[in-house]
Short mmCIF file of N, CA and C in Angstrom, two decimals:
data_model
loop_
_atom_site.label_atom_id
_atom_site.label_comp_id
_atom_site.label_asym_id
_atom_site.label_seq_id
_atom_site.Cartn_x
_atom_site.Cartn_y
_atom_site.Cartn_z
N UNK A 1 20.73 6.32 9.52
CA UNK A 1 19.34 5.98 9.78
C UNK A 1 18.59 7.17 10.37
N UNK A 2 19.27 7.99 11.17
CA UNK A 2 18.61 9.14 11.78
C UNK A 2 18.14 10.13 10.72
N UNK A 3 18.82 10.17 9.58
CA UNK A 3 18.43 11.07 8.52
C UNK A 3 17.12 10.70 7.86
N UNK A 4 16.64 9.53 8.12
CA UNK A 4 15.41 9.06 7.48
C UNK A 4 14.23 8.98 8.45
N UNK A 5 14.35 9.64 9.61
CA UNK A 5 13.28 9.57 10.61
C UNK A 5 11.95 10.11 10.08
N UNK A 6 11.99 11.22 9.37
CA UNK A 6 10.75 11.80 8.84
C UNK A 6 10.12 10.88 7.81
N UNK A 7 10.96 10.28 6.96
CA UNK A 7 10.42 9.35 5.96
C UNK A 7 9.88 8.09 6.63
N UNK A 8 10.54 7.63 7.69
CA UNK A 8 10.04 6.47 8.43
C UNK A 8 8.65 6.77 8.99
N UNK A 9 8.49 7.96 9.56
CA UNK A 9 7.19 8.34 10.10
C UNK A 9 6.12 8.36 9.02
N UNK A 10 6.46 8.92 7.87
CA UNK A 10 5.50 8.92 6.74
C UNK A 10 5.14 7.50 6.34
N UNK A 11 6.14 6.64 6.27
CA UNK A 11 5.89 5.25 5.88
C UNK A 11 5.01 4.55 6.91
N UNK A 12 5.28 4.77 8.19
CA UNK A 12 4.48 4.12 9.23
C UNK A 12 3.05 4.63 9.23
N UNK A 13 2.86 5.92 8.99
CA UNK A 13 1.51 6.49 8.90
C UNK A 13 0.77 5.90 7.71
N UNK A 14 1.45 5.84 6.58
CA UNK A 14 0.83 5.27 5.37
C UNK A 14 0.50 3.79 5.59
N UNK A 15 1.37 3.06 6.27
CA UNK A 15 1.13 1.66 6.57
C UNK A 15 -0.16 1.49 7.38
N UNK A 16 -0.35 2.35 8.38
CA UNK A 16 -1.57 2.30 9.19
C UNK A 16 -2.80 2.60 8.34
N UNK A 17 -2.72 3.62 7.49
CA UNK A 17 -3.85 3.99 6.63
C UNK A 17 -4.21 2.83 5.70
N UNK A 18 -3.21 2.24 5.08
CA UNK A 18 -3.48 1.16 4.13
C UNK A 18 -4.00 -0.08 4.83
N UNK A 19 -3.53 -0.34 6.04
CA UNK A 19 -4.03 -1.49 6.79
C UNK A 19 -5.52 -1.30 7.09
N UNK A 20 -5.91 -0.07 7.47
CA UNK A 20 -7.34 0.19 7.71
C UNK A 20 -8.14 0.03 6.41
N UNK A 21 -7.56 0.48 5.29
CA UNK A 21 -8.25 0.36 4.00
C UNK A 21 -8.47 -1.11 3.64
N UNK A 22 -7.46 -1.94 3.84
CA UNK A 22 -7.59 -3.37 3.53
C UNK A 22 -8.69 -3.99 4.38
N UNK A 23 -8.73 -3.64 5.65
CA UNK A 23 -9.78 -4.19 6.53
C UNK A 23 -11.17 -3.78 6.04
N UNK A 24 -11.31 -2.53 5.63
CA UNK A 24 -12.61 -2.05 5.13
C UNK A 24 -12.98 -2.77 3.84
N UNK A 25 -12.04 -2.92 2.95
CA UNK A 25 -12.30 -3.62 1.69
C UNK A 25 -12.72 -5.06 1.97
N UNK A 26 -12.00 -5.72 2.87
CA UNK A 26 -12.34 -7.10 3.22
C UNK A 26 -13.76 -7.18 3.77
N UNK A 27 -14.12 -6.22 4.61
CA UNK A 27 -15.48 -6.19 5.16
C UNK A 27 -16.52 -5.99 4.08
N UNK A 28 -16.23 -5.09 3.15
CA UNK A 28 -17.16 -4.84 2.04
C UNK A 28 -17.31 -6.08 1.16
N UNK A 29 -16.23 -6.79 0.94
CA UNK A 29 -16.30 -7.97 0.08
C UNK A 29 -17.02 -9.14 0.77
N UNK A 30 -17.03 -9.14 2.11
CA UNK A 30 -17.69 -10.23 2.84
C UNK A 30 -19.17 -9.98 3.12
N UNK A 31 -19.66 -8.80 2.75
CA UNK A 31 -21.06 -8.48 3.06
C UNK A 31 -22.00 -9.48 2.38
N UNK A 32 -23.17 -9.57 2.90
CA UNK A 32 -24.16 -10.49 2.34
C UNK A 32 -24.65 -9.97 1.00
N UNK A 33 -24.79 -10.85 0.04
CA UNK A 33 -25.27 -10.42 -1.27
C UNK A 33 -26.73 -9.95 -1.21
N UNK A 34 -27.04 -9.00 -2.04
CA UNK A 34 -28.39 -8.47 -2.14
C UNK A 34 -29.24 -9.48 -2.92
N UNK A 35 -30.47 -9.64 -2.51
CA UNK A 35 -31.37 -10.58 -3.16
C UNK A 35 -31.85 -10.04 -4.51
N UNK A 36 -32.06 -8.76 -4.59
CA UNK A 36 -32.52 -8.13 -5.83
C UNK A 36 -31.46 -8.34 -6.92
N UNK A 37 -31.87 -8.94 -8.04
CA UNK A 37 -30.90 -9.30 -9.08
C UNK A 37 -30.22 -8.09 -9.71
N UNK A 38 -30.94 -7.00 -9.85
CA UNK A 38 -30.34 -5.80 -10.42
C UNK A 38 -29.30 -5.22 -9.47
N UNK A 39 -29.65 -5.17 -8.19
CA UNK A 39 -28.70 -4.69 -7.19
C UNK A 39 -27.50 -5.63 -7.11
N UNK A 40 -27.77 -6.93 -7.21
CA UNK A 40 -26.70 -7.93 -7.13
C UNK A 40 -25.71 -7.76 -8.28
N UNK A 41 -26.20 -7.46 -9.47
CA UNK A 41 -25.31 -7.26 -10.61
C UNK A 41 -24.40 -6.07 -10.37
N UNK A 42 -24.95 -5.00 -9.79
CA UNK A 42 -24.14 -3.83 -9.49
C UNK A 42 -23.11 -4.15 -8.41
N UNK A 43 -23.52 -4.93 -7.41
CA UNK A 43 -22.60 -5.31 -6.35
C UNK A 43 -21.44 -6.14 -6.91
N UNK A 44 -21.72 -7.03 -7.84
CA UNK A 44 -20.67 -7.85 -8.44
C UNK A 44 -19.66 -6.98 -9.19
N UNK A 45 -20.16 -6.00 -9.91
CA UNK A 45 -19.26 -5.08 -10.63
C UNK A 45 -18.42 -4.29 -9.63
N UNK A 46 -19.05 -3.85 -8.54
CA UNK A 46 -18.31 -3.13 -7.51
C UNK A 46 -17.27 -4.02 -6.84
N UNK A 47 -17.61 -5.30 -6.67
CA UNK A 47 -16.67 -6.24 -6.06
C UNK A 47 -15.41 -6.39 -6.91
N UNK A 48 -15.56 -6.37 -8.22
CA UNK A 48 -14.39 -6.44 -9.09
C UNK A 48 -13.45 -5.27 -8.84
N UNK A 49 -14.03 -4.09 -8.70
CA UNK A 49 -13.24 -2.89 -8.43
C UNK A 49 -12.58 -3.01 -7.06
N UNK A 50 -13.34 -3.46 -6.07
CA UNK A 50 -12.79 -3.62 -4.72
C UNK A 50 -11.65 -4.63 -4.70
N UNK A 51 -11.79 -5.71 -5.44
CA UNK A 51 -10.73 -6.72 -5.47
C UNK A 51 -9.45 -6.16 -6.09
N UNK A 52 -9.58 -5.36 -7.14
CA UNK A 52 -8.41 -4.72 -7.74
C UNK A 52 -7.77 -3.73 -6.77
N UNK A 53 -8.61 -2.97 -6.08
CA UNK A 53 -8.12 -2.03 -5.08
C UNK A 53 -7.41 -2.77 -3.95
N UNK A 54 -7.95 -3.90 -3.56
CA UNK A 54 -7.35 -4.72 -2.51
C UNK A 54 -5.96 -5.19 -2.92
N UNK A 55 -5.83 -5.66 -4.15
CA UNK A 55 -4.53 -6.14 -4.65
C UNK A 55 -3.51 -5.00 -4.67
N UNK A 56 -3.90 -3.86 -5.21
CA UNK A 56 -2.94 -2.74 -5.30
C UNK A 56 -2.58 -2.22 -3.91
N UNK A 57 -3.54 -2.23 -2.99
CA UNK A 57 -3.27 -1.78 -1.63
C UNK A 57 -2.31 -2.73 -0.93
N UNK A 58 -2.52 -4.02 -1.10
CA UNK A 58 -1.63 -5.02 -0.50
C UNK A 58 -0.22 -4.93 -1.10
N UNK A 59 -0.13 -4.65 -2.39
CA UNK A 59 1.19 -4.46 -3.01
C UNK A 59 1.91 -3.27 -2.38
N UNK A 60 1.17 -2.18 -2.20
CA UNK A 60 1.77 -0.99 -1.60
C UNK A 60 2.16 -1.25 -0.14
N UNK A 61 1.33 -1.99 0.59
CA UNK A 61 1.67 -2.37 1.96
C UNK A 61 2.99 -3.14 1.99
N UNK A 62 3.12 -4.09 1.07
CA UNK A 62 4.35 -4.90 1.00
C UNK A 62 5.56 -4.01 0.74
N UNK A 63 5.43 -3.09 -0.21
CA UNK A 63 6.53 -2.18 -0.54
C UNK A 63 6.93 -1.34 0.67
N UNK A 64 5.94 -0.88 1.42
CA UNK A 64 6.22 -0.07 2.61
C UNK A 64 6.92 -0.90 3.68
N UNK A 65 6.44 -2.11 3.89
CA UNK A 65 7.08 -2.99 4.87
C UNK A 65 8.53 -3.28 4.47
N UNK A 66 8.76 -3.47 3.19
CA UNK A 66 10.12 -3.70 2.70
C UNK A 66 10.99 -2.47 2.95
N UNK A 67 10.45 -1.27 2.71
CA UNK A 67 11.20 -0.04 2.93
C UNK A 67 11.54 0.12 4.41
N UNK A 68 10.58 -0.17 5.28
CA UNK A 68 10.85 -0.09 6.71
C UNK A 68 11.94 -1.09 7.11
N UNK A 69 11.92 -2.24 6.48
CA UNK A 69 12.97 -3.23 6.73
C UNK A 69 14.34 -2.73 6.29
N UNK A 70 14.37 -2.04 5.14
CA UNK A 70 15.64 -1.48 4.67
C UNK A 70 16.14 -0.38 5.60
N UNK A 71 15.22 0.40 6.17
CA UNK A 71 15.62 1.42 7.14
C UNK A 71 16.28 0.73 8.34
N UNK A 72 15.64 -0.30 8.85
CA UNK A 72 16.18 -1.04 10.00
C UNK A 72 17.54 -1.66 9.68
N UNK A 73 17.68 -2.16 8.45
CA UNK A 73 18.93 -2.82 8.05
C UNK A 73 20.03 -1.82 7.68
N UNK A 74 19.66 -0.55 7.56
CA UNK A 74 20.64 0.46 7.19
C UNK A 74 20.92 0.52 5.70
N UNK A 75 20.05 -0.07 4.90
CA UNK A 75 20.25 -0.07 3.45
C UNK A 75 19.24 0.81 2.72
N UNK A 76 18.43 1.53 3.47
CA UNK A 76 17.43 2.40 2.87
C UNK A 76 18.13 3.49 2.08
N UNK A 77 17.62 3.77 0.90
CA UNK A 77 18.20 4.81 0.07
C UNK A 77 19.29 4.30 -0.86
N UNK A 78 19.51 3.00 -0.84
CA UNK A 78 20.47 2.36 -1.74
C UNK A 78 19.68 1.53 -2.74
N UNK A 79 19.91 1.77 -4.02
CA UNK A 79 19.18 1.08 -5.07
C UNK A 79 19.40 -0.43 -4.97
N UNK A 80 18.32 -1.19 -4.98
CA UNK A 80 18.43 -2.64 -4.88
C UNK A 80 18.87 -3.29 -6.19
N UNK A 81 18.89 -2.51 -7.27
CA UNK A 81 19.35 -3.05 -8.56
C UNK A 81 20.82 -2.78 -8.80
N UNK A 82 21.22 -1.51 -8.63
CA UNK A 82 22.59 -1.14 -9.02
C UNK A 82 23.49 -0.82 -7.83
N UNK A 83 22.93 -0.65 -6.65
CA UNK A 83 23.72 -0.36 -5.47
C UNK A 83 24.10 1.10 -5.29
N UNK A 84 23.67 1.96 -6.21
CA UNK A 84 23.93 3.39 -6.10
C UNK A 84 22.89 4.04 -5.17
N UNK A 85 23.18 5.26 -4.76
CA UNK A 85 22.26 5.99 -3.89
C UNK A 85 21.00 6.40 -4.66
N UNK A 86 19.86 6.28 -4.00
CA UNK A 86 18.60 6.78 -4.53
C UNK A 86 18.52 8.25 -4.12
N UNK A 87 18.18 9.12 -5.04
CA UNK A 87 18.17 10.55 -4.74
C UNK A 87 17.14 10.87 -3.65
N UNK A 88 17.47 11.87 -2.85
CA UNK A 88 16.56 12.31 -1.79
C UNK A 88 15.23 12.78 -2.37
N UNK A 89 15.28 13.42 -3.53
CA UNK A 89 14.03 13.88 -4.17
C UNK A 89 13.13 12.69 -4.49
N UNK A 90 13.72 11.61 -4.98
CA UNK A 90 12.94 10.42 -5.31
C UNK A 90 12.36 9.81 -4.04
N UNK A 91 13.16 9.74 -2.98
CA UNK A 91 12.68 9.19 -1.73
C UNK A 91 11.58 10.05 -1.12
N UNK A 92 11.68 11.35 -1.28
CA UNK A 92 10.63 12.25 -0.79
C UNK A 92 9.33 12.02 -1.56
N UNK A 93 9.46 11.84 -2.87
CA UNK A 93 8.28 11.65 -3.71
C UNK A 93 7.67 10.27 -3.53
N UNK A 94 8.51 9.27 -3.37
CA UNK A 94 8.06 7.88 -3.27
C UNK A 94 8.89 7.17 -2.21
N UNK A 95 8.56 7.39 -0.93
CA UNK A 95 9.43 6.94 0.15
C UNK A 95 9.65 5.43 0.22
N UNK A 96 8.81 4.64 -0.43
CA UNK A 96 9.01 3.20 -0.37
C UNK A 96 9.69 2.65 -1.62
N UNK A 97 10.22 3.53 -2.45
CA UNK A 97 10.91 3.05 -3.64
C UNK A 97 12.17 2.29 -3.25
N UNK A 98 12.48 1.27 -4.03
CA UNK A 98 13.67 0.46 -3.77
C UNK A 98 14.75 0.73 -4.81
N UNK A 99 14.42 1.51 -5.83
CA UNK A 99 15.37 1.69 -6.93
C UNK A 99 15.56 3.17 -7.27
N UNK A 100 16.69 3.43 -7.89
CA UNK A 100 16.95 4.77 -8.38
C UNK A 100 16.23 4.95 -9.72
N UNK A 101 16.28 6.13 -10.26
CA UNK A 101 15.61 6.42 -11.53
C UNK A 101 16.22 5.60 -12.67
N UNK A 102 17.53 5.43 -12.62
CA UNK A 102 18.23 4.71 -13.70
C UNK A 102 17.86 3.27 -13.71
#
């Protein structure tokens, strides 16, 4: 577990950033609608983009929380599909990955 301290820190930092992003997105989606119909149409289109961003951000948050859980459990770096080691290069590139390349 000590070997993954730097990756844990990266994951925790990313978790904080994404949590702030979700809060901002939620605030943007809850804003009062504009009365002007042209502006309202643009806001609706923007809301679609925000909702997609919200979903992808929440998915990434979940993946990070799962990775932090694997670190705590001592199973971080072990592929959840085949049980083999996940390469350090893969973990460096995508620290919340649960699977090896294979």
